[in-house]
């Protein structure tokens, strides 16, 4: 039986980081993935999504400047943009695998299941390892109502050869909003059904309201307080039944997508056979990202029940912490800096640090600046309707606790706020900064 110092399950950003770091320190490493190497971000998430959004940005920018220097608004060529996207996706697995070969990391292409504390079933093979790293990410939630299996996944959306005439998204999280904006700009009829009163629940709701307005203005039907209970297939379309306060309503679409959240992909691993504790949020870990029940197991990324958000930069960061603790023994406790999170719609929405209510609950004395600033130069030159911010300031220390933005390029501006929060820059420090002008960053000092 082949034996490793470290065996990594999952080749996404967290698993890849751990495997490469452990191998570079001379440990014998094996890795497996049931899908092509690269994980969600590179193959089925952030990167392909952002390539497609590029085309919608061009159209949207042209639309905004139509009559102000632009005559013709370009149309999105779905086949072309998908081919461009695919060129990034196809390049990843061979490149990653070549990297592993160069580092003498053994690669397996099968799903993994624990047989015991130190053995793992990989297809027909069984391997043994001193340490295992669970880096299996997350999977779409199973829709356990009638016809739930008829809904397509986010991966299916990113692989659509042809854009359906109409699309319906079940669940109003960031993936639904991003994909709905893409599809609507590419010419489809789009609906989002969300069971709660508010979509994008983890974001500041005053800022979310601006996105809701922009989304509806784009022609997307956003239906709130409606829980889907059935999907039926008809000849060339689907009928989705929703319940709102006991009242039934039906919606039709050519394709239905499951965007109802992504629980950790840990439930097929036979965790009990290796004494690994877990919850519905992931593998239960301590501050070293080590299993609380089996010290030979570590977990990182979306599959770990840690305080890190299920986002790529956190998967990478946790992968480093796990590798360090395997290499040197438990020395590195995971500590999270402010974690910016972005909804890549147009307008883009971004958040970092505490929400207003969280700051109050934590007992901070705060000043809140909340303003719609579509009259600022940056909004006017880009001809955008939505540009707004909310900043939460700690009155006593004069530092920023949270920033919540919507508007052009706030996916970039939010990083400056993240840096200011992390380094505890005071408002006076920030106000004396010189930012290049005219840039979006130059607006930052007026947001404080
Ligand atoms: C549509 C979409 C868009 C996203 N956009 C963004 C974004 O813009 N920015 C951002 O920061 N984050 C984004 N994310 C989230 C981000 O992709 C994840 O947080 C990140 O990829 C998690 O990395 P990971 O290493 O934990 O897991 P993953 O990258 O998911 O890797 C886990 C791997 O484990 C494999 N695996 C699972 N179970 C087994 C098993 N039993 N045996 C063998 N292999 C297994 C899987 O096949 C997978 O390749 C997006 C996610 C989605 C779905």
XYZ file of C-alpha atoms and ligand atoms in Angstrom:
501
model
C 0.000 0.000 0.000
C 1.335 3.436 -0.954
C 2.053 5.615 2.084
C 2.319 9.429 2.222
C 3.284 12.023 4.788
C 0.332 14.089 3.604
C -2.650 13.234 1.443
C -4.891 16.035 0.163
C -8.509 15.457 -0.881
C -9.555 18.164 -3.342
C -7.471 20.144 -5.814
C -9.049 23.584 -5.455
C -7.221 26.629 -4.127
C -6.988 25.349 -0.547
C -5.869 21.813 -1.449
C -3.439 23.020 -4.093
C -1.846 25.523 -1.703
C -1.349 22.882 0.992
C -0.062 20.195 -1.383
C 2.484 22.460 -3.070
C 3.763 23.946 0.193
C 4.133 20.555 1.906
C 5.920 19.072 -1.130
C 8.286 22.048 -1.362
C 9.407 21.244 2.213
C 10.271 17.666 1.247
C 7.185 15.827 2.521
C 5.783 13.001 0.389
C 2.431 14.205 -0.901
C -0.498 12.705 -2.807
C -3.614 14.511 -4.007
C -6.913 13.438 -5.537
C -9.856 15.084 -7.225
C -12.960 13.489 -8.656
C -13.163 16.303 -11.231
C -10.444 17.859 -13.416
C -7.716 19.556 -11.375
C -8.183 23.205 -10.454
C -11.279 23.352 -8.244
C -14.296 25.611 -8.269
C -12.718 29.046 -8.594
C -10.632 28.361 -11.674
C -12.960 25.959 -13.479
C -16.524 26.579 -12.282
C -16.590 29.832 -10.304
C -14.803 33.154 -9.976
C -12.536 33.070 -13.013
C -14.859 31.843 -15.796
C -17.587 34.062 -14.372
C -15.350 37.147 -14.459
C -14.315 36.460 -18.071
C -17.976 36.386 -19.138
C -18.775 39.509 -17.106
C -16.088 41.295 -19.151
C -18.350 41.175 -22.210
C -21.352 42.449 -20.273
C -19.262 45.346 -18.939
C -18.503 46.504 -22.469
C -22.179 46.439 -23.411
C -23.254 48.151 -20.222
C -20.635 50.906 -20.532
C -21.630 51.547 -24.139
C -25.294 51.662 -23.143
C -24.564 54.257 -20.499
C -22.636 56.466 -22.897
C -25.079 56.076 -25.803
C -25.773 59.564 -27.043
C -22.790 60.848 -25.079
C -20.091 59.786 -27.510
C -21.246 56.270 -28.368
C -23.618 55.550 -31.246
C -23.914 51.799 -31.299
C -24.333 49.498 -28.343
C -22.587 46.184 -29.016
C -24.463 42.918 -28.555
C -23.049 40.009 -26.616
C -22.045 37.065 -28.747
C -22.703 34.220 -26.304
C -20.826 31.569 -28.282
C -17.732 33.764 -28.595
C -17.564 34.803 -24.974
C -18.097 31.186 -23.894
C -15.255 30.068 -26.159
C -12.990 32.777 -24.698
C -13.977 31.655 -21.176
C -13.327 28.020 -22.073
C -9.787 28.822 -23.199
C -8.992 29.786 -19.579
C -10.769 26.751 -18.132
C -9.169 24.204 -20.478
C -5.675 25.517 -19.810
C -5.860 24.979 -16.052
C -5.955 21.212 -15.335
C -2.899 20.236 -17.450
C -0.936 23.215 -16.120
C -1.748 22.332 -12.514
C -1.010 18.659 -12.997
C 2.326 19.432 -14.635
C 3.183 21.526 -11.574
C 2.405 18.569 -9.302
C 4.528 16.215 -11.397
C 7.449 18.659 -11.175
C 7.138 18.598 -7.387
C 6.833 14.770 -7.228
C 3.278 14.971 -5.937
C 1.315 11.801 -6.814
C -1.946 12.599 -8.557
C -5.171 10.565 -8.402
C -8.399 11.170 -10.303
C -11.095 9.642 -8.215
C -13.383 10.378 -5.297
C -12.067 9.596 -1.845
C -13.666 7.830 1.122
C -12.128 7.166 4.522
C -11.730 3.519 5.521
C -10.106 4.193 8.890
C -8.071 6.802 10.781
C -5.154 6.464 8.385
C -6.441 4.792 5.236
C -8.374 6.147 2.284
C -10.176 4.375 -0.541
C -9.384 5.880 -3.954
C -11.318 3.907 -6.559
C -9.719 0.441 -6.564
C -6.701 1.568 -4.557
C -6.193 2.065 -0.843
C -3.546 4.496 0.399
C -2.218 5.323 3.835
C -1.071 8.707 5.169
C 0.124 10.309 8.395
C -1.928 13.423 7.768
C -4.990 13.998 5.631
C -6.210 17.379 4.427
C -9.895 17.716 3.625
C -10.156 20.424 0.977
C -13.279 19.251 -0.814
C -15.008 22.640 -1.122
C -18.764 23.005 -1.392
C -21.536 21.694 -3.630
C -24.964 23.076 -4.607
C -27.621 22.404 -1.979
C -29.882 19.467 -2.834
C -33.385 20.781 -3.559
C -35.508 18.204 -1.802
C -38.898 19.171 -3.193
C -40.747 17.610 -6.142
C -38.743 18.144 -9.327
C -35.796 19.676 -7.415
C -33.414 17.563 -9.496
C -34.593 19.353 -12.658
C -32.788 22.537 -11.631
C -29.406 23.127 -13.237
C -26.309 24.184 -11.278
C -24.006 27.199 -11.471
C -21.557 24.956 -13.357
C -24.259 24.252 -15.955
C -24.837 27.990 -16.326
C -21.146 28.601 -16.970
C -21.216 25.885 -19.653
C -24.375 26.943 -21.495
C -23.724 26.491 -25.223
C -26.720 28.646 -25.999
C -28.352 31.181 -23.713
C -31.949 30.069 -22.986
C -34.692 32.576 -23.757
C -35.709 32.650 -20.133
C -33.963 31.652 -16.908
C -35.239 31.350 -13.364
C -32.893 31.274 -10.358
C -34.017 29.670 -7.099
C -32.394 31.568 -4.215
C -31.288 35.195 -4.088
C -27.619 35.012 -3.133
C -24.619 36.477 -4.929
C -24.393 33.747 -7.571
C -28.042 34.262 -8.593
C -27.590 38.028 -8.858
C -24.347 37.808 -10.815
C -25.671 35.236 -13.271
C -29.032 37.000 -13.587
C -27.238 40.223 -14.550
C -25.095 38.378 -17.111
C -28.103 36.632 -18.674
C -30.278 39.758 -18.738
C -27.525 41.792 -20.430
C -27.074 39.001 -22.955
C -30.750 39.336 -23.859
C -32.612 36.727 -21.783
C -35.730 37.082 -19.696
C -34.673 36.484 -16.073
C -36.370 35.875 -12.726
C -35.014 35.304 -9.233
C -37.194 33.682 -6.578
C -35.982 34.209 -3.031
C -37.698 32.802 0.051
C -36.607 35.495 2.514
C -37.763 39.079 2.800
C -34.299 40.333 1.814
C -31.930 38.967 -0.815
C -28.154 38.978 -0.219
C -28.754 38.696 3.501
C -25.119 39.082 4.568
C -24.766 42.504 2.976
C -25.870 45.912 4.266
C -29.556 46.087 3.390
C -29.583 49.839 2.654
C -26.925 49.227 0.017
C -28.645 46.036 -1.177
C -31.781 48.123 -1.839
C -29.809 50.043 -4.484
C -28.870 46.747 -6.145
C -32.472 45.555 -5.956
C -33.587 48.759 -7.714
C -30.883 48.401 -10.381
C -31.724 44.728 -10.867
C -35.406 45.464 -11.401
C -34.540 48.366 -13.702
C -32.551 45.920 -15.819
C -35.781 43.984 -16.286
C -35.041 41.105 -13.921
C -38.121 39.901 -12.070
C -37.084 39.668 -8.416
C -39.720 37.849 -6.359
C -39.200 37.890 -2.587
C -40.819 35.973 0.304
C -41.532 33.076 -2.069
C -40.423 29.551 -1.357
C -40.245 27.174 -4.283
C -42.076 23.871 -3.681
C -42.166 22.224 -7.102
C -40.582 22.186 -10.544
C -42.435 20.491 -13.397
C -41.126 19.824 -16.866
C -43.496 20.685 -19.711
C -42.710 20.232 -23.397
C -40.253 23.069 -23.915
C -40.238 24.835 -20.576
C -40.501 24.377 -16.820
C -43.201 25.458 -14.432
C -42.015 26.455 -10.980
C -44.469 26.661 -8.112
C -43.773 29.135 -5.327
C -45.536 29.645 -2.014
C -45.867 33.070 -0.508
C -47.701 33.221 2.826
C -49.798 30.188 1.889
C -50.602 31.604 -1.558
C -49.417 29.590 -4.550
C -48.056 31.186 -7.683
C -46.447 29.698 -10.790
C -43.557 30.896 -12.928
C -42.405 29.663 -16.322
C -38.877 29.491 -17.676
C -36.913 27.626 -20.331
C -34.240 26.764 -17.718
C -34.277 26.693 -13.945
C -31.117 27.094 -11.843
C -30.396 26.056 -8.307
C -28.741 29.008 -6.562
C -29.997 28.083 -3.114
C -26.609 27.954 -1.403
C -23.601 25.660 -1.257
C -23.114 23.385 1.749
C -19.710 21.760 2.297
C -18.922 18.732 0.111
C -18.074 16.413 2.982
C -21.033 14.072 3.313
C -19.758 11.352 0.949
C -16.362 10.993 2.650
C -17.365 8.395 5.270
C -16.012 10.738 7.932
C -17.241 8.584 10.822
C -14.851 5.793 9.826
C -11.969 8.157 10.634
C -13.562 9.723 13.757
C -13.897 13.118 12.113
C -16.434 15.473 13.699
C -18.460 17.666 11.418
C -21.555 19.819 11.264
C -23.662 21.007 8.375
C -21.204 23.921 8.087
C -18.194 21.672 7.527
C -15.394 19.805 9.282
C -15.183 20.917 12.904
C -11.737 22.451 13.364
C -9.734 24.232 16.046
C -7.666 27.400 15.601
C -4.965 25.343 13.823
C -7.580 24.146 11.307
C -7.115 20.668 12.726
C -10.035 18.335 13.302
C -11.204 18.574 16.913
C -11.735 14.803 17.027
C -8.848 13.359 14.982
C -5.470 15.176 15.215
C -4.245 13.660 11.936
C -6.904 15.477 9.960
C -6.849 19.116 8.842
C -9.429 20.991 6.795
C -9.274 24.195 4.752
C -11.442 26.288 2.464
C -15.176 25.860 1.945
C -15.193 22.379 3.523
C -13.935 23.622 6.919
C -16.298 25.002 9.543
C -13.947 27.917 10.203
C -14.558 31.648 10.592
C -13.283 32.288 7.062
C -15.853 33.236 4.441
C -16.363 30.699 1.619
C -14.266 32.737 -0.802
C -11.093 32.032 -2.744
C -8.639 34.285 -0.867
C -9.708 32.597 2.379
C -9.275 29.120 0.863
C -5.702 30.077 -0.070
C -4.996 31.584 3.328
C -6.342 28.531 5.165
C -4.361 26.243 2.845
C -1.176 28.033 3.947
C -2.070 27.745 7.637
C -2.753 24.001 7.303
C 0.512 23.405 5.436
C 2.479 25.354 8.012
C 0.926 23.375 10.895
C 1.626 20.062 9.175
C 5.225 21.017 8.394
C 6.193 22.607 11.743
C 3.646 21.126 14.110
C 0.751 23.237 15.348
C 2.283 26.692 15.628
C 0.114 28.871 13.467
C -3.345 29.819 14.678
C -5.607 31.033 11.910
C -6.362 34.721 12.252
C -8.643 36.462 9.801
C -8.054 39.982 8.547
C -11.083 41.941 7.289
C -12.556 39.870 4.441
C -13.878 41.882 1.494
C -16.760 40.299 -0.344
C -18.076 41.431 -3.720
C -21.204 40.861 -5.783
C -19.985 41.199 -9.365
C -23.192 42.643 -10.751
C -23.340 45.937 -12.621
C -23.470 48.057 -10.501
C -21.006 46.136 -8.379
C -21.664 45.818 -4.663
C -18.900 45.295 -2.103
C -18.572 44.989 1.634
C -15.851 44.682 4.252
C -15.780 44.751 8.038
C -18.752 45.147 10.340
C -22.335 45.804 9.371
C -24.038 48.662 11.219
C -26.010 46.283 13.477
C -22.957 44.131 14.198
C -20.985 47.208 15.289
C -23.833 48.231 17.619
C -24.142 44.700 19.030
C -20.435 44.676 19.765
C -20.901 47.865 21.806
C -19.002 50.298 19.589
C -19.995 53.943 19.651
C -20.355 54.641 15.964
C -20.869 57.305 13.360
C -22.626 56.107 10.222
C -22.194 57.883 6.899
C -24.772 56.702 4.381
C -25.126 58.634 1.179
C -26.243 58.236 -2.401
C -23.637 60.059 -4.468
C -24.764 59.700 -8.062
C -24.125 63.446 -8.366
C -20.344 62.982 -7.869
C -18.076 63.478 -10.876
C -17.201 59.771 -11.163
C -20.876 58.822 -11.362
C -21.681 61.569 -13.853
C -18.758 60.894 -16.206
C -19.720 57.195 -16.288
C -23.410 58.121 -16.414
C -24.393 55.660 -13.686
C -27.539 55.865 -11.563
C -26.258 53.852 -8.646
C -23.352 55.076 -6.575
C -23.750 54.934 -2.792
C -21.752 54.117 0.309
C -22.182 53.418 3.983
C -19.171 53.691 6.261
C -19.208 52.754 9.938
C -16.715 54.724 12.020
C -15.565 53.941 15.545
C -16.150 57.292 17.285
C -13.602 56.641 20.022
C -10.637 55.553 17.908
C -11.574 57.437 14.758
C -11.020 54.276 12.697
C -13.187 52.485 10.156
C -15.152 49.438 11.314
C -17.005 48.667 8.101
C -17.539 49.879 4.545
C -20.399 48.955 2.220
C -20.402 50.239 -1.326
C -22.333 50.054 -4.554
C -21.234 51.610 -7.798
C -18.590 51.542 -10.479
C -15.417 49.656 -9.636
C -16.221 49.347 -5.974
C -14.687 45.850 -6.225
C -11.395 47.766 -6.278
C -12.223 50.580 -3.832
C -13.262 48.007 -1.208
C -9.684 46.694 -1.100
C -8.453 50.099 0.084
C -11.044 50.031 2.855
C -9.907 46.496 3.768
C -6.325 47.751 4.048
C -7.349 50.777 6.123
C -9.371 48.582 8.517
C -6.595 45.991 8.837
C -3.905 48.587 9.539
C -6.262 50.598 11.783
C -5.594 53.772 9.834
C -7.345 56.722 11.431
C -9.731 58.908 9.516
C -7.214 61.762 9.785
C -4.483 59.507 8.298
C -6.762 58.643 5.415
C -7.836 62.223 4.861
C -4.203 63.236 4.380
C -3.633 60.546 1.730
C -3.128 61.684 -1.821
C -4.935 59.405 -4.254
C -4.387 59.809 -7.994
C -7.165 61.801 -9.657
C -9.602 61.259 -11.329
C -9.926 57.710 -10.030
C -12.526 55.872 -8.007
C -10.070 55.713 -5.098
C -9.967 59.497 -4.980
C -13.586 59.391 -3.764
C -12.643 57.366 -0.696
C -11.697 60.288 1.540
C -15.139 61.834 0.951
C -16.793 58.639 2.196
C -15.506 59.147 5.768
C -20.330 30.245 -9.374
C -19.352 30.609 -8.292
C -18.751 31.846 -8.305
C -17.834 32.191 -7.326
N -17.275 33.430 -7.373
C -16.364 33.782 -6.455
C -15.710 35.052 -6.521
O -15.996 35.869 -7.397
N -14.765 35.334 -5.596
C -14.427 34.449 -4.615
O -13.534 34.755 -3.807
N -15.045 33.254 -4.504
C -15.982 32.892 -5.412
N -16.582 31.666 -5.329
C -16.235 30.775 -4.199
C -14.909 30.095 -4.457
O -14.941 29.482 -5.718
C -14.635 29.079 -3.365
O -14.660 29.716 -2.115
C -13.282 28.412 -3.532
O -13.136 27.874 -4.807
C -13.127 27.321 -2.467
O -11.928 26.621 -2.679
P -11.718 25.213 -1.980
O -10.293 24.863 -2.203
O -12.228 25.232 -0.600
O -12.680 24.202 -2.756
P -12.899 23.901 -4.303
O -12.209 24.857 -5.182
O -14.361 23.752 -4.458
O -12.176 22.498 -4.511
C -12.652 21.331 -3.955
C -12.329 20.175 -4.881
O -12.571 18.958 -4.176
C -13.093 17.996 -5.070
N -13.821 16.995 -4.291
C -14.957 17.167 -3.565
N -15.298 16.022 -2.943
C -14.359 15.110 -3.287
C -14.163 13.734 -2.969
N -14.968 13.073 -2.138
N -13.089 13.100 -3.512
C -12.237 13.753 -4.344
N -12.388 15.051 -4.673
C -13.427 15.726 -4.153
C -13.979 18.822 -5.992
O -14.138 18.163 -7.234
C -13.206 20.138 -6.109
O -12.412 20.196 -7.278
C -17.505 31.270 -6.308
C -18.100 30.002 -6.276
C -19.021 29.677 -7.263
C -19.662 28.318 -7.244
